[in-house]
Coordinates of C-alpha atoms and ligand atoms in Angstrom, one line a residue:
X1 CA 0.0 0.0 0.0
X2 CA 1.5 3.3 -1.0
X3 CA 2.1 5.6 1.9
X4 CA 1.1 9.2 1.4
X5 CA 4.1 11.5 0.6
X6 CA 5.2 13.5 3.5
X7 CA 4.2 16.7 1.6
X8 CA 0.5 15.7 2.0
X9 CA -0.8 18.1 4.6
X10 CA -4.2 19.5 5.7
X11 CA -5.0 23.2 5.8
X12 CA -4.4 24.0 9.5
X13 CA -5.9 27.5 9.3
X14 CA -9.2 26.2 7.8
X15 CA -9.4 23.5 10.5
X16 CA -8.9 26.2 13.2
X17 CA -11.5 28.4 11.7
X18 CA -14.0 25.6 11.6
X19 CA -13.3 24.8 15.3
X20 CA -13.9 28.4 16.2
X21 CA -17.0 28.5 14.1
X22 CA -18.4 25.4 15.8
X23 CA -17.5 26.8 19.2
X24 CA -20.0 29.7 18.7
X25 CA -22.8 27.2 19.0
X26 CA -23.8 26.4 22.6
X27 CA -21.3 28.8 24.1
X28 CA -20.4 28.4 27.8
X29 CA -20.1 31.2 30.2
X30 CA -16.3 31.2 30.4
X31 CA -15.1 30.8 26.9
X32 CA -15.9 27.0 26.5
X33 CA -19.0 25.2 25.4
X34 CA -22.3 23.9 26.8
X35 CA -23.6 22.0 23.8
X36 CA -25.1 19.0 25.6
X37 CA -26.4 16.1 23.7
X38 CA -29.9 16.3 22.2
X39 CA -30.4 20.0 23.1
X40 CA -31.3 22.6 20.5
X41 CA -27.7 23.6 20.5
X42 CA -26.6 20.1 19.7
X43 CA -29.2 20.2 16.8
X44 CA -27.6 23.4 15.6
X45 CA -24.1 22.0 15.7
X46 CA -25.2 19.0 13.8
X47 CA -26.9 21.2 11.1
X48 CA -23.7 23.2 10.7
X49 CA -21.6 20.0 10.4
X50 CA -24.0 18.6 7.8
X51 CA -23.9 21.8 5.8
X52 CA -20.1 21.7 5.7
X53 CA -20.0 18.1 4.8
X54 CA -22.5 18.6 1.9
X55 CA -20.5 21.6 0.7
X56 CA -17.5 19.2 0.6
X57 CA -19.5 16.9 -1.7
X58 CA -20.4 14.3 1.0
X59 CA -23.7 12.5 1.3
X60 CA -25.0 12.3 4.9
X61 CA -26.3 9.1 6.5
X62 CA -28.1 9.1 9.9
X63 CA -29.0 6.1 12.0
X64 CA -31.6 5.5 14.7
X65 CA -29.3 6.7 17.4
X66 CA -28.7 10.0 15.6
X67 CA -25.1 8.9 14.6
X68 CA -24.1 11.0 11.5
X69 CA -22.1 9.5 8.6
X70 CA -20.7 11.9 6.0
X71 CA -19.5 9.8 3.0
X72 CA -16.9 10.7 0.4
X73 CA -17.1 8.1 -2.4
X74 CA -14.1 5.9 -3.2
X75 CA -13.0 4.4 -6.5
X76 CA -14.4 1.1 -5.4
X77 CA -17.9 1.7 -4.1
X78 CA -18.0 -1.9 -2.7
X79 CA -14.9 -1.5 -0.6
X80 CA -15.7 -1.1 3.1
X81 CA -15.2 2.6 4.0
X82 CA -12.6 3.9 6.4
X83 CA -14.4 5.8 9.1
X84 CA -13.0 8.8 11.0
X85 CA -14.7 10.8 13.7
X86 CA -15.6 11.5 17.3
X87 CA -18.4 13.5 18.9
X88 CA -19.8 17.1 18.8
X89 CA -21.7 17.0 22.2
X90 CA -19.9 18.6 25.1
X91 CA -20.0 18.7 28.9
X92 CA -22.0 21.5 30.6
X93 CA -18.8 23.3 31.3
X94 CA -16.9 21.7 28.4
X95 CA -14.1 22.9 26.2
X96 CA -14.1 23.7 22.5
X97 CA -11.9 20.8 21.4
X98 CA -13.0 17.6 23.3
X99 CA -14.6 15.5 20.5
X100 CA -15.0 18.4 18.1
X101 CA -11.4 18.2 17.0
X102 CA -11.9 14.6 15.9
X103 CA -15.1 15.3 13.9
X104 CA -13.8 18.5 12.2
X105 CA -10.3 16.9 11.8
X106 CA -12.1 14.2 9.8
X107 CA -14.0 16.8 7.7
X108 CA -10.6 18.6 7.1
X109 CA -9.3 15.3 5.5
X110 CA -12.3 15.4 3.1
X111 CA -11.7 19.1 2.3
X112 CA -7.9 18.4 1.8
X113 CA -8.5 15.4 -0.5
X114 CA -10.8 17.5 -2.6
X115 CA -8.2 20.3 -2.8
X116 CA -5.5 17.8 -3.8
X117 CA -7.9 16.0 -6.1
X118 CA -6.9 12.7 -4.6
X119 CA -9.1 9.6 -5.0
X120 CA -8.9 6.7 -2.6
X121 CA -10.0 3.1 -3.2
X122 CA -12.0 2.9 0.0
X123 CA -14.8 5.5 0.6
X124 CA -14.1 7.7 3.6
X125 CA -16.9 8.4 6.2
X126 CA -16.7 11.2 8.8
X127 CA -18.7 10.3 11.9
X128 CA -20.4 12.2 14.7
X129 CA -21.5 9.8 17.5
X130 CA -24.4 10.9 19.7
X131 CA -24.0 11.4 23.4
X132 CA -20.4 10.5 23.9
X133 CA -20.2 12.5 27.1
X134 CA -22.8 10.6 29.1
X135 CA -23.4 13.7 31.2
X136 CA -27.1 14.3 30.3
X137 CA -27.8 10.6 29.6
X138 CA -25.6 7.9 31.3
X139 CA -23.7 6.0 30.3
X140 CA -20.9 7.7 28.3
X141 CA -20.4 6.6 24.7
X142 CA -24.0 5.5 24.6
X143 CA -24.5 5.6 20.8
X144 CA -21.2 4.1 19.8
X145 CA -22.1 1.5 22.4
X146 CA -25.4 0.7 20.6
X147 CA -23.6 0.8 17.3
X148 CA -21.0 -1.8 18.6
X149 CA -23.8 -4.0 20.0
X150 CA -22.9 -3.3 23.6
X151 CA -26.2 -1.7 24.5
X152 CA -29.7 -2.5 23.3
X153 CA -31.3 0.5 21.4
X154 CA -34.6 0.3 23.3
X155 CA -32.7 0.5 26.6
X156 CA -30.8 3.5 25.3
X157 CA -34.0 5.2 24.2
X158 CA -35.4 4.8 27.8
X159 CA -32.4 6.6 29.4
X160 CA -33.8 9.7 31.2
X161 CA -32.1 13.0 32.0
X162 CA -32.5 14.8 35.4
X163 CA -35.8 16.3 34.2
X164 CA -37.2 12.8 33.3
X165 CA -36.9 13.5 29.5
X166 CA -36.1 10.3 27.6
X167 CA -33.2 9.9 25.1
X168 CA -35.6 8.6 22.5
X169 CA -38.1 11.5 22.9
X170 CA -35.4 14.1 22.8
X171 CA -33.7 12.6 19.8
X172 CA -37.0 12.8 17.9
X173 CA -37.7 16.3 19.3
X174 CA -34.5 17.8 17.8
X175 CA -35.3 16.0 14.5
X176 CA -32.1 13.9 14.3
X177 CA -33.4 10.4 14.6
X178 CA -32.5 8.7 11.4
X179 CA -34.0 5.5 9.7
X180 CA -30.8 3.5 9.3
X181 CA -30.4 0.5 11.5
X182 CA -27.8 1.3 14.1
X183 CA -24.7 -0.8 13.7
X184 CA -25.6 -2.1 10.2
X185 CA -22.7 -0.2 8.7
X186 CA -19.5 -2.2 8.4
X187 CA -16.1 -0.5 8.6
X188 CA -12.7 -1.2 7.0
X189 CA -11.1 0.7 9.9
X190 CA -11.9 3.5 12.4
X191 CA -9.6 6.4 13.4
X192 CA -10.3 9.0 16.1
X193 CA -8.3 12.2 16.7
X194 CA -8.8 13.5 20.3
X195 CA -7.1 15.9 22.7
X196 CA -5.2 13.9 25.4
X197 CA -7.3 15.4 28.3
X198 CA -4.2 14.7 30.5
X199 CA -0.8 16.3 31.1
X200 CA 1.6 13.6 29.7
X201 CA 2.2 14.8 26.1
X202 CA 2.8 18.4 27.1
X203 CA 5.0 17.5 30.0
X204 CA 7.1 15.2 27.7
X205 CA 7.2 17.8 25.0
X206 CA 5.6 15.5 22.4
X207 CA 3.3 16.6 19.6
X208 CA 1.5 13.3 19.1
X209 CA 0.2 10.5 21.3
X210 CA 0.1 7.1 19.6
X211 CA -2.7 5.5 21.6
X212 CA -2.0 1.8 22.1
X213 CA -4.6 1.2 24.8
X214 CA -7.5 2.8 26.6
X215 CA -8.0 2.4 30.4
X216 CA -11.2 0.8 31.6
X217 CA -14.0 2.6 33.4
X218 CA -16.6 1.8 36.1
X219 CA -19.5 4.0 37.1
X220 CA -21.4 2.9 40.2
X221 CA -24.5 4.9 41.2
X222 CA -24.7 5.0 45.0
X223 CA -28.0 5.9 46.8
X224 CA -27.8 6.4 50.6
X225 CA -31.0 7.0 52.6
X226 CA -31.3 8.4 56.1
X227 CA -34.0 10.7 57.4
X228 CA -34.8 14.4 56.7
X229 CA -34.9 16.3 59.9
X230 CA -34.2 19.7 61.4
X231 CA -30.6 20.7 61.5
X232 CA -31.2 22.8 64.6
X233 CA -33.5 20.8 66.9
X234 CA -32.5 17.2 66.1
X235 CA -30.0 16.0 68.7
X236 CA -26.8 14.6 67.2
X237 CA -27.4 11.0 68.4
X238 CA -30.8 10.9 66.7
X239 CA -29.6 11.9 63.3
X240 CA -29.8 9.7 60.2
X241 CA -27.5 11.9 58.1
X242 CA -27.2 10.6 54.5
X243 CA -24.9 13.4 53.7
X244 CA -22.4 12.4 56.3
X245 CA -22.6 8.8 55.0
X246 CA -21.8 10.1 51.5
X247 CA -18.8 12.0 52.9
X248 CA -17.4 8.9 54.5
X249 CA -17.9 6.9 51.3
X250 CA -16.2 9.6 49.2
X251 CA -13.2 9.4 51.6
X252 CA -13.2 5.7 51.0
X253 CA -13.3 6.1 47.2
X254 CA -10.2 8.4 47.4
X255 CA -8.4 5.9 49.7
X256 CA -9.1 2.9 47.3
X257 CA -7.9 4.8 44.3
X258 CA -4.7 5.9 46.0
X259 CA -4.1 2.3 47.2
X260 CA -3.6 1.4 43.5
X261 CA -1.4 4.4 42.6
X262 CA 0.0 5.5 40.2
X263 CA -2.4 4.3 37.5
X264 CA -5.8 4.0 39.1
X265 CA -8.1 7.0 39.7
X266 CA -11.4 7.5 41.5
X267 CA -13.9 10.3 42.3
X268 CA -17.5 11.3 42.2
X269 CA -18.5 14.1 39.7
X270 CA -22.3 13.7 39.9
X271 CA -23.8 14.4 43.4
X272 CA -27.5 15.0 44.2
X273 CA -28.5 15.8 47.8
X274 CA -32.2 15.7 48.9
X275 CA -33.9 17.9 49.8
X276 CA -30.8 20.1 49.5
X277 CA -32.2 22.7 52.0
X278 CA -29.9 24.6 54.3
X279 CA -31.7 23.6 57.5
X280 CA -32.6 20.0 56.7
X281 CA -30.4 17.0 57.4
X282 CA -30.2 15.2 54.0
X283 CA -32.5 12.2 54.0
X284 CA -31.1 11.0 50.7
X285 CA -28.1 11.4 48.5
X286 CA -27.4 9.9 45.0
X287 CA -23.9 10.1 43.6
X288 CA -21.9 8.3 40.9
X289 CA -18.5 6.8 41.7
X290 CA -16.1 6.9 38.7
X291 CA -13.2 4.4 39.0
X292 CA -10.7 3.9 36.2
X293 CA -7.5 1.8 35.6
X294 CA -5.7 0.2 32.7
X295 CA -5.9 -3.1 34.6
X296 CA -9.3 -4.9 34.8
X297 CA -8.4 -6.8 38.0
X298 CA -7.7 -3.4 39.7
X299 CA -11.1 -2.1 38.6
X300 CA -12.8 -5.2 39.9
X301 CA -11.0 -4.8 43.2
X302 CA -12.0 -1.2 43.5
X303 CA -15.6 -2.0 42.8
X304 CA -15.6 -4.8 45.5
X305 CA -14.0 -2.6 48.1
X306 CA -16.4 0.2 47.4
X307 CA -19.4 -2.2 47.9
X308 CA -18.0 -3.8 51.1
X309 CA -16.9 -0.5 52.6
X310 CA -20.0 1.5 51.8
X311 CA -22.1 -1.3 53.2
X312 CA -20.1 -1.2 56.5
X313 CA -20.3 2.6 56.7
X314 CA -24.1 2.6 56.2
X315 CA -24.8 -0.3 58.5
X316 CA -22.7 1.4 61.3
X317 CA -24.7 4.6 60.8
X318 CA -28.1 3.0 60.3
X319 CA -28.4 4.2 56.8
X320 CA -29.9 2.5 53.7
X321 CA -27.7 1.7 50.7
X322 CA -28.3 0.8 47.1
X323 CA -25.6 0.3 44.5
X324 CA -26.3 0.2 40.7
X325 CA -23.7 -0.2 37.9
X326 CA -24.6 2.5 35.5
X327 CA -21.7 2.4 33.1
X328 CA -18.4 0.8 32.3
X329 CA -16.1 -0.8 29.8
X330 CA -13.0 -3.0 30.1
X331 CA -9.5 -1.7 29.3
X332 CA -9.0 -1.6 25.5
X333 CA -6.1 -2.7 23.3
X334 CA -6.2 -1.0 19.9
X335 CA -5.5 -2.6 16.5
X336 CA -1.8 -3.1 16.0
X337 CA -2.0 -2.4 12.2
X338 CA -3.9 0.9 12.7
X339 CA -1.7 1.9 15.6
X340 CA 1.3 1.3 13.3
X341 CA -0.3 3.5 10.6
X342 CA -0.6 6.3 13.2
X343 CA 3.0 5.8 14.4
X344 CA 4.4 5.6 10.8
X345 CA 2.5 8.8 9.9
X346 CA 4.0 10.7 12.9
X347 CA 7.5 9.5 11.9
X348 CA 7.0 10.3 8.2
X349 CA 5.8 13.8 9.1
X350 CA 8.6 14.4 11.6
X351 CA 6.5 14.9 14.6
X352 CA 7.7 14.0 18.1
X353 CA 5.5 11.2 19.4
X354 CA 5.1 8.6 22.2
X355 CA 2.9 5.6 23.0
X356 CA 0.0 6.5 25.3
X357 CA -2.7 4.9 27.2
X358 CA -5.9 7.0 27.0
X359 CA -7.1 8.1 30.4
X360 CA -10.5 9.2 29.1
X361 CA -13.1 7.0 27.4
X362 CA -13.8 7.5 23.7
X363 CA -16.2 6.2 21.0
X364 CA -13.1 4.4 19.7
X365 CA -13.2 2.2 22.8
X366 CA -16.5 0.7 21.7
X367 CA -15.9 0.8 17.9
X368 CA -12.7 -1.2 18.6
X369 CA -15.0 -4.2 19.1
X370 CA -16.4 -4.1 15.6
X371 CA -13.6 -2.7 13.4
X372 CA -9.8 -2.3 13.5
X373 CA -9.4 0.9 15.4
X374 CA -6.7 3.4 16.6
X375 CA -6.5 6.9 18.0
X376 CA -4.3 9.9 17.5
X377 CA -3.9 12.3 20.4
X378 CA -2.5 15.9 20.6
X379 CA -1.5 17.7 23.8
X380 CA -3.8 20.1 25.7
X381 CA -2.6 23.0 27.9
X382 CA -1.9 21.9 31.5
X383 CA -3.7 18.6 30.6
X384 CA -6.9 20.4 31.4
X385 CA -10.3 19.2 29.9
X386 CA -13.9 19.0 31.0
X387 CA -13.3 22.6 31.9
X388 CA -14.2 25.7 29.9
X389 CA -10.6 26.8 30.0
X390 CA -9.6 23.7 27.9
X391 CA -7.0 24.9 25.4
X392 CA -4.8 23.6 22.6
X393 CA -2.6 25.3 20.1
X394 CA -3.4 25.6 16.3
X395 CA 0.0 23.8 15.8
X396 CA -1.1 20.9 17.9
X397 CA -4.4 20.7 16.1
X398 CA -2.7 20.8 12.8
X399 CA -0.1 18.1 13.7
X400 CA -2.8 15.8 15.0
X401 CA -4.9 16.3 11.9
X402 CA -2.0 15.7 9.6
X403 CA -1.2 12.4 11.3
X404 CA -4.9 11.4 11.1
X405 CA -4.9 12.4 7.4
X406 CA -1.9 10.1 6.6
X407 CA -3.2 7.2 8.7
X408 CA -6.7 7.4 7.1
X409 CA -5.5 7.9 3.5
X410 CA -2.9 5.2 3.8
X411 CA -5.6 2.8 5.0
X412 CA -8.1 4.0 2.4
X413 CA -5.4 3.5 -0.3
X414 CA -4.7 6.3 -2.8
X415 CA -5.6 5.4 -6.4
X416 CA -5.0 8.6 -8.1
Ligands
HGY1 O1 -15.8 9.9 30.6 C1 -15.0 10.0 29.7 O2 -13.9 9.5 29.8 C2 -15.4 10.7 28.4 O3 -15.1 12.0 28.5 N1 -16.8 10.5 28.1
MN2 MN1 -14.4 13.2 24.2
MN3 MN1 -15.4 14.4 27.3

């Protein structure tokens, strides 16, 4: 297979302009984005993406989970397409690049192939997966999970947000529920460009992360029940303080993660306190414990110690406890051939690079189950992400997109 010449480059300024244009949709309050899945803003971002893809000569497919597929024809229409993409939805206080860089980096490949008048044997399809973030609807990577056969579509449609609105209803409401059967598409390969969302590449002074693995994730929803009562007149010995129970469990979560240092992590990002009134002892708390590690046996140990420890804390305090697994995936090993295409591209283009284990979850982690898959990562400033101050440089974006370009085009095979 002919590797693309090292002079093959994307248009970095055009990519950056598109990132800034997309960032105007669903702006945050501090320079980032709040374009949560299946909101009107998500719908607007999808429409802008579709208009750009159609302007680049692509035809747009849409499946029953709202996953978008912008197809550039190949010389061999029967050849399985090479897919490239990520997600356009953001956290409520998200950055401008998480997910978006991967989708618009894929579009930039199409635009560059058009400019260079290059034909590939395999069609190329740029993809936007619905609800990667899992913030409005748990779990994360919901739609790539349905696509990969991990989740049933009906179960996904029933997921509810904090206001009780279902995924299925909201997808229909914004008008982005397609007819295509989810997961019917077959892929020759899948590539995802993503910001690292951690500090390693910047600290090591590397332009490119060659992602060999993705760490595994476990989300356990914890419900602790006590008794609402007056914070002033209820004597301390009589209290059934669910909030205090939660504090002890969160201390335990931190202890468990540190016990598996340096690779395991643990915290709770979602916390609901009821009735959340200044002068009422919380009678109920609901929170989600997020454990991660590259080692499955460590994840399983952390889950077990959480269950045992939380049970003891609640029994000692006379509190009720319910645990529900609401998300998770095993550690991922990406396809060696695709990983090599990424590494060779970085070398050919002269970018500094290193192997990396992804700390965050990505759609690629599920797609890896149904197609040869690899990821390209670029640094982000201070390793910060899931924060409106998330920042990358235009040079990092360009380097990542160039490596993605070479890996995708080499796999799609240039024919003229
Ligand atoms: O949770 C994650 O790792 C991803 O950002 N959805
Ligand atoms: Mn992401
Ligand atoms: Mn994210």
